PDB file of C-alpha atoms in Angstrom:
ATOM      1  CA  UNK M 825       0.105   0.055   0.152  1.00 44.00           C
ATOM      2  CA  UNK M 826       1.449   2.999  -1.238  1.00 53.00           C
ATOM      3  CA  UNK M 827      -0.181   6.297   0.333  1.00 49.00           C
ATOM      4  CA  UNK M 828       2.395   8.549  -2.059  1.00 62.00           C
ATOM      5  CA  UNK M 829       1.053   7.074  -5.727  1.00 82.00           C
ATOM      6  CA  UNK M 830      -1.065   6.712  -7.935  1.00 86.00           C
ATOM      7  CA  UNK M 831      -4.174   7.730  -5.767  1.00 90.00           C
ATOM      8  CA  UNK M 832      -2.395  10.977  -4.407  1.00 92.00           C
ATOM      9  CA  UNK M 833      -1.698  12.581  -7.118  1.00 92.00           C
ATOM     10  CA  UNK M 834      -4.853  12.217  -8.998  1.00 93.00           C
ATOM     11  CA  UNK M 835      -6.676  13.831  -4.995  1.00 94.00           C
ATOM     12  CA  UNK M 836      -4.210  16.980  -6.112  1.00 95.00           C
ATOM     13  CA  UNK M 837      -5.049  16.786  -9.298  1.00 95.00           C
ATOM     14  CA  UNK M 838      -9.034  16.766  -8.290  1.00 96.00           C
ATOM     15  CA  UNK M 839      -8.308  19.459  -6.200  1.00 97.00           C
ATOM     16  CA  UNK M 840      -7.161  21.634  -8.743  1.00 97.00           C
ATOM     17  CA  UNK M 841      -9.515  20.543 -10.729  1.00 97.00           C
ATOM     18  CA  UNK M 842     -12.199  21.753  -8.479  1.00 97.00           C
ATOM     19  CA  UNK M 843     -10.327  24.807  -7.611  1.00 97.00           C
ATOM     20  CA  UNK M 844      -9.812  26.601 -11.121  1.00 96.00           C
ATOM     21  CA  UNK M 845     -13.601  24.903 -12.434  1.00 96.00           C
ATOM     22  CA  UNK M 846     -14.536  26.527  -9.193  1.00 96.00           C
ATOM     23  CA  UNK M 847     -13.529  29.968  -8.522  1.00 95.00           C
ATOM     24  CA  UNK M 848     -10.984  30.650 -11.842  1.00 94.00           C
ATOM     25  CA  UNK M 849     -12.806  29.371 -15.018  1.00 94.00           C
ATOM     26  CA  UNK M 850     -15.830  31.535 -14.590  1.00 93.00           C
ATOM     27  CA  UNK M 851     -15.691  34.864 -16.015  1.00 90.00           C
ATOM     28  CA  UNK M 852     -19.406  35.065 -13.678  1.00 91.00           C
ATOM     29  CA  UNK M 853     -18.587  35.191  -9.537  1.00 92.00           C
ATOM     30  CA  UNK M 854     -19.995  32.579  -7.862  1.00 93.00           C
ATOM     31  CA  UNK M 855     -21.216  34.797  -5.576  1.00 91.00           C
ATOM     32  CA  UNK M 856     -22.784  37.239  -7.489  1.00 91.00           C
ATOM     33  CA  UNK M 857     -24.348  34.639  -9.924  1.00 94.00           C
ATOM     34  CA  UNK M 858     -24.701  31.075  -8.669  1.00 94.00           C
ATOM     35  CA  UNK M 859     -26.760  29.705 -11.971  1.00 95.00           C
ATOM     36  CA  UNK M 860     -24.747  31.877 -14.824  1.00 96.00           C
ATOM     37  CA  UNK M 861     -21.386  30.387 -12.822  1.00 96.00           C
ATOM     38  CA  UNK M 862     -22.585  26.326 -12.259  1.00 97.00           C
ATOM     39  CA  UNK M 863     -23.771  26.660 -15.307  1.00 97.00           C
ATOM     40  CA  UNK M 864     -20.033  27.047 -16.731  1.00 96.00           C
ATOM     41  CA  UNK M 865     -17.900  24.876 -13.784  1.00 97.00           C
ATOM     42  CA  UNK M 866     -20.461  21.538 -14.237  1.00 98.00           C
ATOM     43  CA  UNK M 867     -19.212  20.642 -18.255  1.00 97.00           C
ATOM     44  CA  UNK M 868     -15.822  21.865 -17.090  1.00 97.00           C
ATOM     45  CA  UNK M 869     -15.689  19.492 -13.845  1.00 97.00           C
ATOM     46  CA  UNK M 870     -17.113  16.942 -15.676  1.00 97.00           C
ATOM     47  CA  UNK M 871     -15.580  16.756 -18.992  1.00 97.00           C
ATOM     48  CA  UNK M 872     -11.624  17.319 -16.669  1.00 97.00           C
ATOM     49  CA  UNK M 873     -13.105  14.178 -14.829  1.00 97.00           C
ATOM     50  CA  UNK M 874     -13.933  12.316 -17.651  1.00 96.00           C
ATOM     51  CA  UNK M 875     -10.214  12.772 -18.866  1.00 96.00           C
ATOM     52  CA  UNK M 876      -8.612  11.823 -15.331  1.00 95.00           C
ATOM     53  CA  UNK M 877     -10.745   8.375 -15.794  1.00 94.00           C
ATOM     54  CA  UNK M 878      -8.193   7.782 -18.445  1.00 93.00           C
ATOM     55  CA  UNK M 879      -5.408   8.851 -16.895  1.00 92.00           C
ATOM     56  CA  UNK M 880      -5.989   6.327 -13.998  1.00 90.00           C
ATOM     57  CA  UNK M 881      -7.043   3.894 -16.052  1.00 88.00           C
ATOM     58  CA  UNK M 882      -3.283   4.669 -18.068  1.00 88.00           C
ATOM     59  CA  UNK M 883      -1.216   4.920 -15.219  1.00 84.00           C
ATOM     60  CA  UNK M 884      -2.442   1.509 -14.396  1.00 82.00           C
ATOM     61  CA  UNK M 885      -2.282  -0.148 -17.510  1.00 85.00           C
ATOM     62  CA  UNK M 886      -5.882  -1.269 -17.917  1.00 85.00           C
ATOM     63  CA  UNK M 887      -7.300  -1.510 -21.549  1.00 89.00           C
ATOM     64  CA  UNK M 888      -8.594   0.297 -23.605  1.00 88.00           C
ATOM     65  CA  UNK M 889     -11.987  -1.799 -23.392  1.00 90.00           C
ATOM     66  CA  UNK M 890     -11.760  -1.704 -19.670  1.00 88.00           C
ATOM     67  CA  UNK M 891     -11.210   2.248 -19.778  1.00 90.00           C
ATOM     68  CA  UNK M 892     -14.024   2.778 -21.794  1.00 91.00           C
ATOM     69  CA  UNK M 893     -16.031   0.613 -19.670  1.00 91.00           C
ATOM     70  CA  UNK M 894     -15.495   2.855 -16.819  1.00 90.00           C
ATOM     71  CA  UNK M 895     -15.655   5.740 -18.428  1.00 93.00           C
ATOM     72  CA  UNK M 896     -19.185   4.364 -19.586  1.00 94.00           C
ATOM     73  CA  UNK M 897     -20.596   3.399 -16.105  1.00 93.00           C
ATOM     74  CA  UNK M 898     -18.929   6.680 -14.414  1.00 94.00           C
ATOM     75  CA  UNK M 899     -20.868   9.048 -16.836  1.00 95.00           C
ATOM     76  CA  UNK M 900     -24.263   6.917 -15.921  1.00 96.00           C
ATOM     77  CA  UNK M 901     -23.599   6.978 -12.175  1.00 95.00           C
ATOM     78  CA  UNK M 902     -23.046  10.718 -12.007  1.00 97.00           C
ATOM     79  CA  UNK M 903     -26.277  11.163 -14.162  1.00 97.00           C
ATOM     80  CA  UNK M 904     -28.679   8.792 -12.033  1.00 97.00           C
ATOM     81  CA  UNK M 905     -26.430  10.459  -9.111  1.00 97.00           C
ATOM     82  CA  UNK M 906     -27.346  13.528  -9.770  1.00 98.00           C
ATOM     83  CA  UNK M 907     -31.148  12.686 -10.022  1.00 97.00           C
ATOM     84  CA  UNK M 908     -30.652  11.328  -6.906  1.00 97.00           C
ATOM     85  CA  UNK M 909     -29.502  14.229  -4.839  1.00 97.00           C
ATOM     86  CA  UNK M 910     -31.865  16.954  -6.363  1.00 96.00           C
ATOM     87  CA  UNK M 911     -35.109  14.904  -5.002  1.00 96.00           C
ATOM     88  CA  UNK M 912     -32.695  14.728  -1.524  1.00 95.00           C
ATOM     89  CA  UNK M 913     -31.495  18.414  -1.802  1.00 94.00           C
ATOM     90  CA  UNK M 914     -35.797  18.980  -2.422  1.00 93.00           C
ATOM     91  CA  UNK M 915     -36.122  16.535   0.955  1.00 93.00           C
ATOM     92  CA  UNK M 916     -33.775  17.947   2.981  1.00 87.00           C
ATOM     93  CA  UNK M 917     -35.511  21.780   2.276  1.00 86.00           C
ATOM     94  CA  UNK M 918     -34.551  22.788  -0.918  1.00 86.00           C
ATOM     95  CA  UNK M 919     -37.302  24.966  -2.944  1.00 87.00           C
ATOM     96  CA  UNK M 920     -39.339  22.401  -5.428  1.00 86.00           C
ATOM     97  CA  UNK M 921     -40.878  25.159  -7.635  1.00 87.00           C
ATOM     98  CA  UNK M 922     -38.509  28.119  -6.813  1.00 88.00           C
ATOM     99  CA  UNK M 923     -34.784  28.166  -7.726  1.00 91.00           C
ATOM    100  CA  UNK M 924     -34.796  24.457  -9.658  1.00 95.00           C
ATOM    101  CA  UNK M 925     -32.199  25.102 -11.859  1.00 96.00           C
ATOM    102  CA  UNK M 926     -30.339  26.338  -8.478  1.00 95.00           C
ATOM    103  CA  UNK M 927     -30.888  22.707  -6.955  1.00 96.00           C
ATOM    104  CA  UNK M 928     -29.834  20.973 -10.336  1.00 97.00           C
ATOM    105  CA  UNK M 929     -26.871  22.204 -11.066  1.00 97.00           C
ATOM    106  CA  UNK M 930     -25.719  22.064  -7.389  1.00 97.00           C
ATOM    107  CA  UNK M 931     -27.304  18.312  -7.478  1.00 97.00           C
ATOM    108  CA  UNK M 932     -24.380  17.688 -10.652  1.00 98.00           C
ATOM    109  CA  UNK M 933     -21.447  19.302  -8.759  1.00 98.00           C
ATOM    110  CA  UNK M 934     -22.537  17.707  -5.945  1.00 98.00           C
ATOM    111  CA  UNK M 935     -22.555  14.497  -7.482  1.00 97.00           C
ATOM    112  CA  UNK M 936     -19.017  14.999  -9.960  1.00 97.00           C
ATOM    113  CA  UNK M 937     -17.248  15.471  -7.081  1.00 97.00           C
ATOM    114  CA  UNK M 938     -18.633  12.833  -4.910  1.00 96.00           C
ATOM    115  CA  UNK M 939     -19.194   9.748  -7.984  1.00 95.00           C
ATOM    116  CA  UNK M 940     -16.259  10.433 -10.145  1.00 95.00           C
ATOM    117  CA  UNK M 941     -13.418  10.149  -7.929  1.00 92.00           C
ATOM    118  CA  UNK M 942     -14.468   6.469  -7.482  1.00 91.00           C
ATOM    119  CA  UNK M 943     -13.929   5.467 -10.442  1.00 90.00           C
ATOM    120  CA  UNK M 944     -10.984   6.797 -11.054  1.00 86.00           C
ATOM    121  CA  UNK M 945      -9.540   5.126  -7.421  1.00 81.00           C
ATOM    122  CA  UNK M 946     -11.094   1.099  -7.688  1.00 72.00           C
ATOM    123  CA  UNK M 947     -13.273  -1.993  -9.219  1.00 69.00           C
ATOM    124  CA  UNK M 948     -17.189  -1.214 -10.218  1.00 66.00           C
ATOM    125  CA  UNK M 949     -17.369  -4.192  -7.982  1.00 68.00           C
ATOM    126  CA  UNK M 950     -16.363  -3.209  -4.914  1.00 78.00           C
ATOM    127  CA  UNK M 951     -18.984  -0.361  -4.292  1.00 82.00           C
ATOM    128  CA  UNK M 952     -20.688  -2.402  -2.145  1.00 82.00           C
ATOM    129  CA  UNK M 953     -17.941  -3.059   0.159  1.00 86.00           C
ATOM    130  CA  UNK M 954     -16.737   0.010   0.005  1.00 89.00           C
ATOM    131  CA  UNK M 955     -19.813   2.413   0.459  1.00 88.00           C
ATOM    132  CA  UNK M 956     -22.482  -0.223   1.790  1.00 88.00           C
ATOM    133  CA  UNK M 957     -20.010  -2.207   4.082  1.00 88.00           C
ATOM    134  CA  UNK M 958     -18.176   0.468   5.144  1.00 87.00           C
ATOM    135  CA  UNK M 959     -14.865  -1.443   4.892  1.00 88.00           C
ATOM    136  CA  UNK M 960     -12.350   0.061   2.410  1.00 91.00           C
ATOM    137  CA  UNK M 961      -8.875  -1.855   2.688  1.00 88.00           C
ATOM    138  CA  UNK M 962      -6.702  -0.813  -0.258  1.00 88.00           C
ATOM    139  CA  UNK M 963      -4.966   3.005  -1.037  1.00 89.00           C
ATOM    140  CA  UNK M 964      -7.680   3.408  -3.896  1.00 90.00           C
ATOM    141  CA  UNK M 965     -10.983   2.310  -1.946  1.00 91.00           C
ATOM    142  CA  UNK M 966      -9.834   4.422   0.562  1.00 93.00           C
ATOM    143  CA  UNK M 967      -9.164   8.096  -1.356  1.00 94.00           C
ATOM    144  CA  UNK M 968     -12.691   7.358  -2.659  1.00 93.00           C
ATOM    145  CA  UNK M 969     -14.257   6.792   0.373  1.00 95.00           C
ATOM    146  CA  UNK M 970     -13.006   9.229   2.057  1.00 96.00           C
ATOM    147  CA  UNK M 971     -13.172  11.513  -0.708  1.00 96.00           C
ATOM    148  CA  UNK M 972     -16.877  11.270  -0.932  1.00 96.00           C
ATOM    149  CA  UNK M 973     -17.707  11.272   2.287  1.00 96.00           C
ATOM    150  CA  UNK M 974     -16.116  14.372   3.561  1.00 97.00           C
ATOM    151  CA  UNK M 975     -18.077  15.776  -0.010  1.00 97.00           C
ATOM    152  CA  UNK M 976     -20.975  14.560   0.662  1.00 96.00           C
ATOM    153  CA  UNK M 977     -20.384  16.002   4.506  1.00 96.00           C
ATOM    154  CA  UNK M 978     -19.173  19.496   2.970  1.00 96.00           C
ATOM    155  CA  UNK M 979     -22.410  19.970   1.508  1.00 95.00           C
ATOM    156  CA  UNK M 980     -24.675  19.072   4.769  1.00 94.00           C
ATOM    157  CA  UNK M 981     -22.513  21.038   6.766  1.00 94.00           C
ATOM    158  CA  UNK M 982     -22.882  24.210   3.947  1.00 93.00           C
ATOM    159  CA  UNK M 983     -26.882  23.796   4.049  1.00 91.00           C
ATOM    160  CA  UNK M 984     -26.778  24.693   8.284  1.00 90.00           C
ATOM    161  CA  UNK M 985     -26.102  28.401   7.715  1.00 85.00           C
ATOM    162  CA  UNK M 986     -29.017  28.334   5.175  1.00 84.00           C
ATOM    163  CA  UNK M 987     -31.906  29.506   7.409  1.00 79.00           C
ATOM    164  CA  UNK M 988     -29.849  31.510   9.862  1.00 78.00           C
ATOM    165  CA  UNK M 989     -30.929  35.236   9.598  1.00 67.00           C
ATOM    166  CA  UNK M 990     -27.758  36.609   9.086  1.00 71.00           C
ATOM    167  CA  UNK M 991     -28.546  38.350   5.626  1.00 74.00           C
ATOM    168  CA  UNK M 992     -25.717  37.798   3.509  1.00 81.00           C
ATOM    169  CA  UNK M 993     -25.363  36.944   0.027  1.00 82.00           C
ATOM    170  CA  UNK M 994     -23.243  33.453   0.821  1.00 80.00           C
ATOM    171  CA  UNK M 995     -25.852  32.450   2.451  1.00 84.00           C
ATOM    172  CA  UNK M 996     -28.338  32.617  -1.385  1.00 88.00           C
ATOM    173  CA  UNK M 997     -28.514  28.533  -2.397  1.00 92.00           C
ATOM    174  CA  UNK M 998     -26.404  26.546  -2.829  1.00 94.00           C
ATOM    175  CA  UNK M 999     -23.486  29.138  -3.258  1.00 94.00           C
ATOM    176  CA  UNK M1000     -22.714  27.880   0.831  1.00 93.00           C
ATOM    177  CA  UNK M1001     -22.384  24.097  -0.390  1.00 95.00           C
ATOM    178  CA  UNK M1002     -20.732  24.337  -2.914  1.00 97.00           C
ATOM    179  CA  UNK M1003     -18.276  26.297  -1.082  1.00 96.00           C
ATOM    180  CA  UNK M1004     -18.290  23.726   1.975  1.00 96.00           C
ATOM    181  CA  UNK M1005     -18.865  21.143  -0.616  1.00 97.00           C
ATOM    182  CA  UNK M1006     -15.253  22.192  -2.486  1.00 97.00           C
ATOM    183  CA  UNK M1007     -13.468  22.299   1.199  1.00 97.00           C
ATOM    184  CA  UNK M1008     -15.210  19.224   2.199  1.00 97.00           C
ATOM    185  CA  UNK M1009     -13.374  17.184  -0.731  1.00 97.00           C
ATOM    186  CA  UNK M1010     -10.030  18.330  -0.094  1.00 97.00           C
ATOM    187  CA  UNK M1011     -10.095  17.729   3.278  1.00 98.00           C
ATOM    188  CA  UNK M1012     -11.063  14.120   2.583  1.00 97.00           C
ATOM    189  CA  UNK M1013      -7.776  14.034  -0.205  1.00 96.00           C
ATOM    190  CA  UNK M1014      -6.114  14.976   2.304  1.00 96.00           C
ATOM    191  CA  UNK M1015      -7.758  12.747   5.278  1.00 96.00           C
ATOM    192  CA  UNK M1016      -6.980   9.997   2.997  1.00 95.00           C
ATOM    193  CA  UNK M1017      -3.290  10.352   2.848  1.00 94.00           C
ATOM    194  CA  UNK M1018      -3.264  10.432   6.879  1.00 94.00           C
ATOM    195  CA  UNK M1019      -5.663   7.367   6.594  1.00 93.00           C
ATOM    196  CA  UNK M1020      -3.511   5.403   4.101  1.00 91.00           C
ATOM    197  CA  UNK M1021       0.032   6.609   5.505  1.00 90.00           C
ATOM    198  CA  UNK M1022      -0.591   4.692   8.919  1.00 90.00           C
ATOM    199  CA  UNK M1023      -2.364   2.083   7.978  1.00 87.00           C
ATOM    200  CA  UNK M1024       0.809   1.745   5.890  1.00 82.00           C
ATOM    201  CA  UNK M1025       3.265   2.039   8.692  1.00 81.00           C
ATOM    202  CA  UNK M1026       1.126  -0.054  11.060  1.00 75.00           C
ATOM    203  CA  UNK M1027       1.298  -2.778   8.283  1.00 67.00           C
ATOM    204  CA  UNK M1028       5.183  -2.894   7.796  1.00 58.00           C
ATOM    205  CA  UNK M1029       5.230  -2.854  11.384  1.00 53.00           C
ATOM    206  CA  UNK M1030       2.818  -5.984  11.827  1.00 53.00           C
ATOM    207  CA  UNK M1031       4.839  -7.652   8.375  1.00 49.00           C
ATOM    208  CA  UNK M1032       8.596  -7.173  10.920  1.00 48.00           C
TER     209      UNK M1032
END
């Protein structure tokens, strides 16, 4: 188990992609116009993670047919996740009728950040083990699990401030959730690195 290898590189590339796409590339500000900004962010993030999935497969020496299969599964899972997260956002308080673009674009943003990195990390057959049984063991599984859980947790934390009567522009839906999702994913990469490092260290001590 090497916490300094491919997974760390992919995690750091993901952080750079998310930061650039969310805060640097859009011509509009997230605080001023979240819908217009996310309309730019979401396609860039999606295309960026498609590239990262291809790069991840190339780094592992996977054949072309396996790369295409992984890419196809990732797109299908991300589209499905967007729909499910949109429904969950409404169940957790987002307006059913008003600000539909805001909710949809945030759902797509969250779906891309939580789901697509998983296809950069582990085999499709590991989903039950990692996310249902909550028992990631390999470095790729640890990175995928930590990134997804921390990004989702970040999105939830960001929603806490929305109903508070502070009258700040960043409290507009879904600005705080977008920012906290980005922060949560970044924390997830760091947490995965520490987790994998500790696991690797204790694994070496046991083998000695």
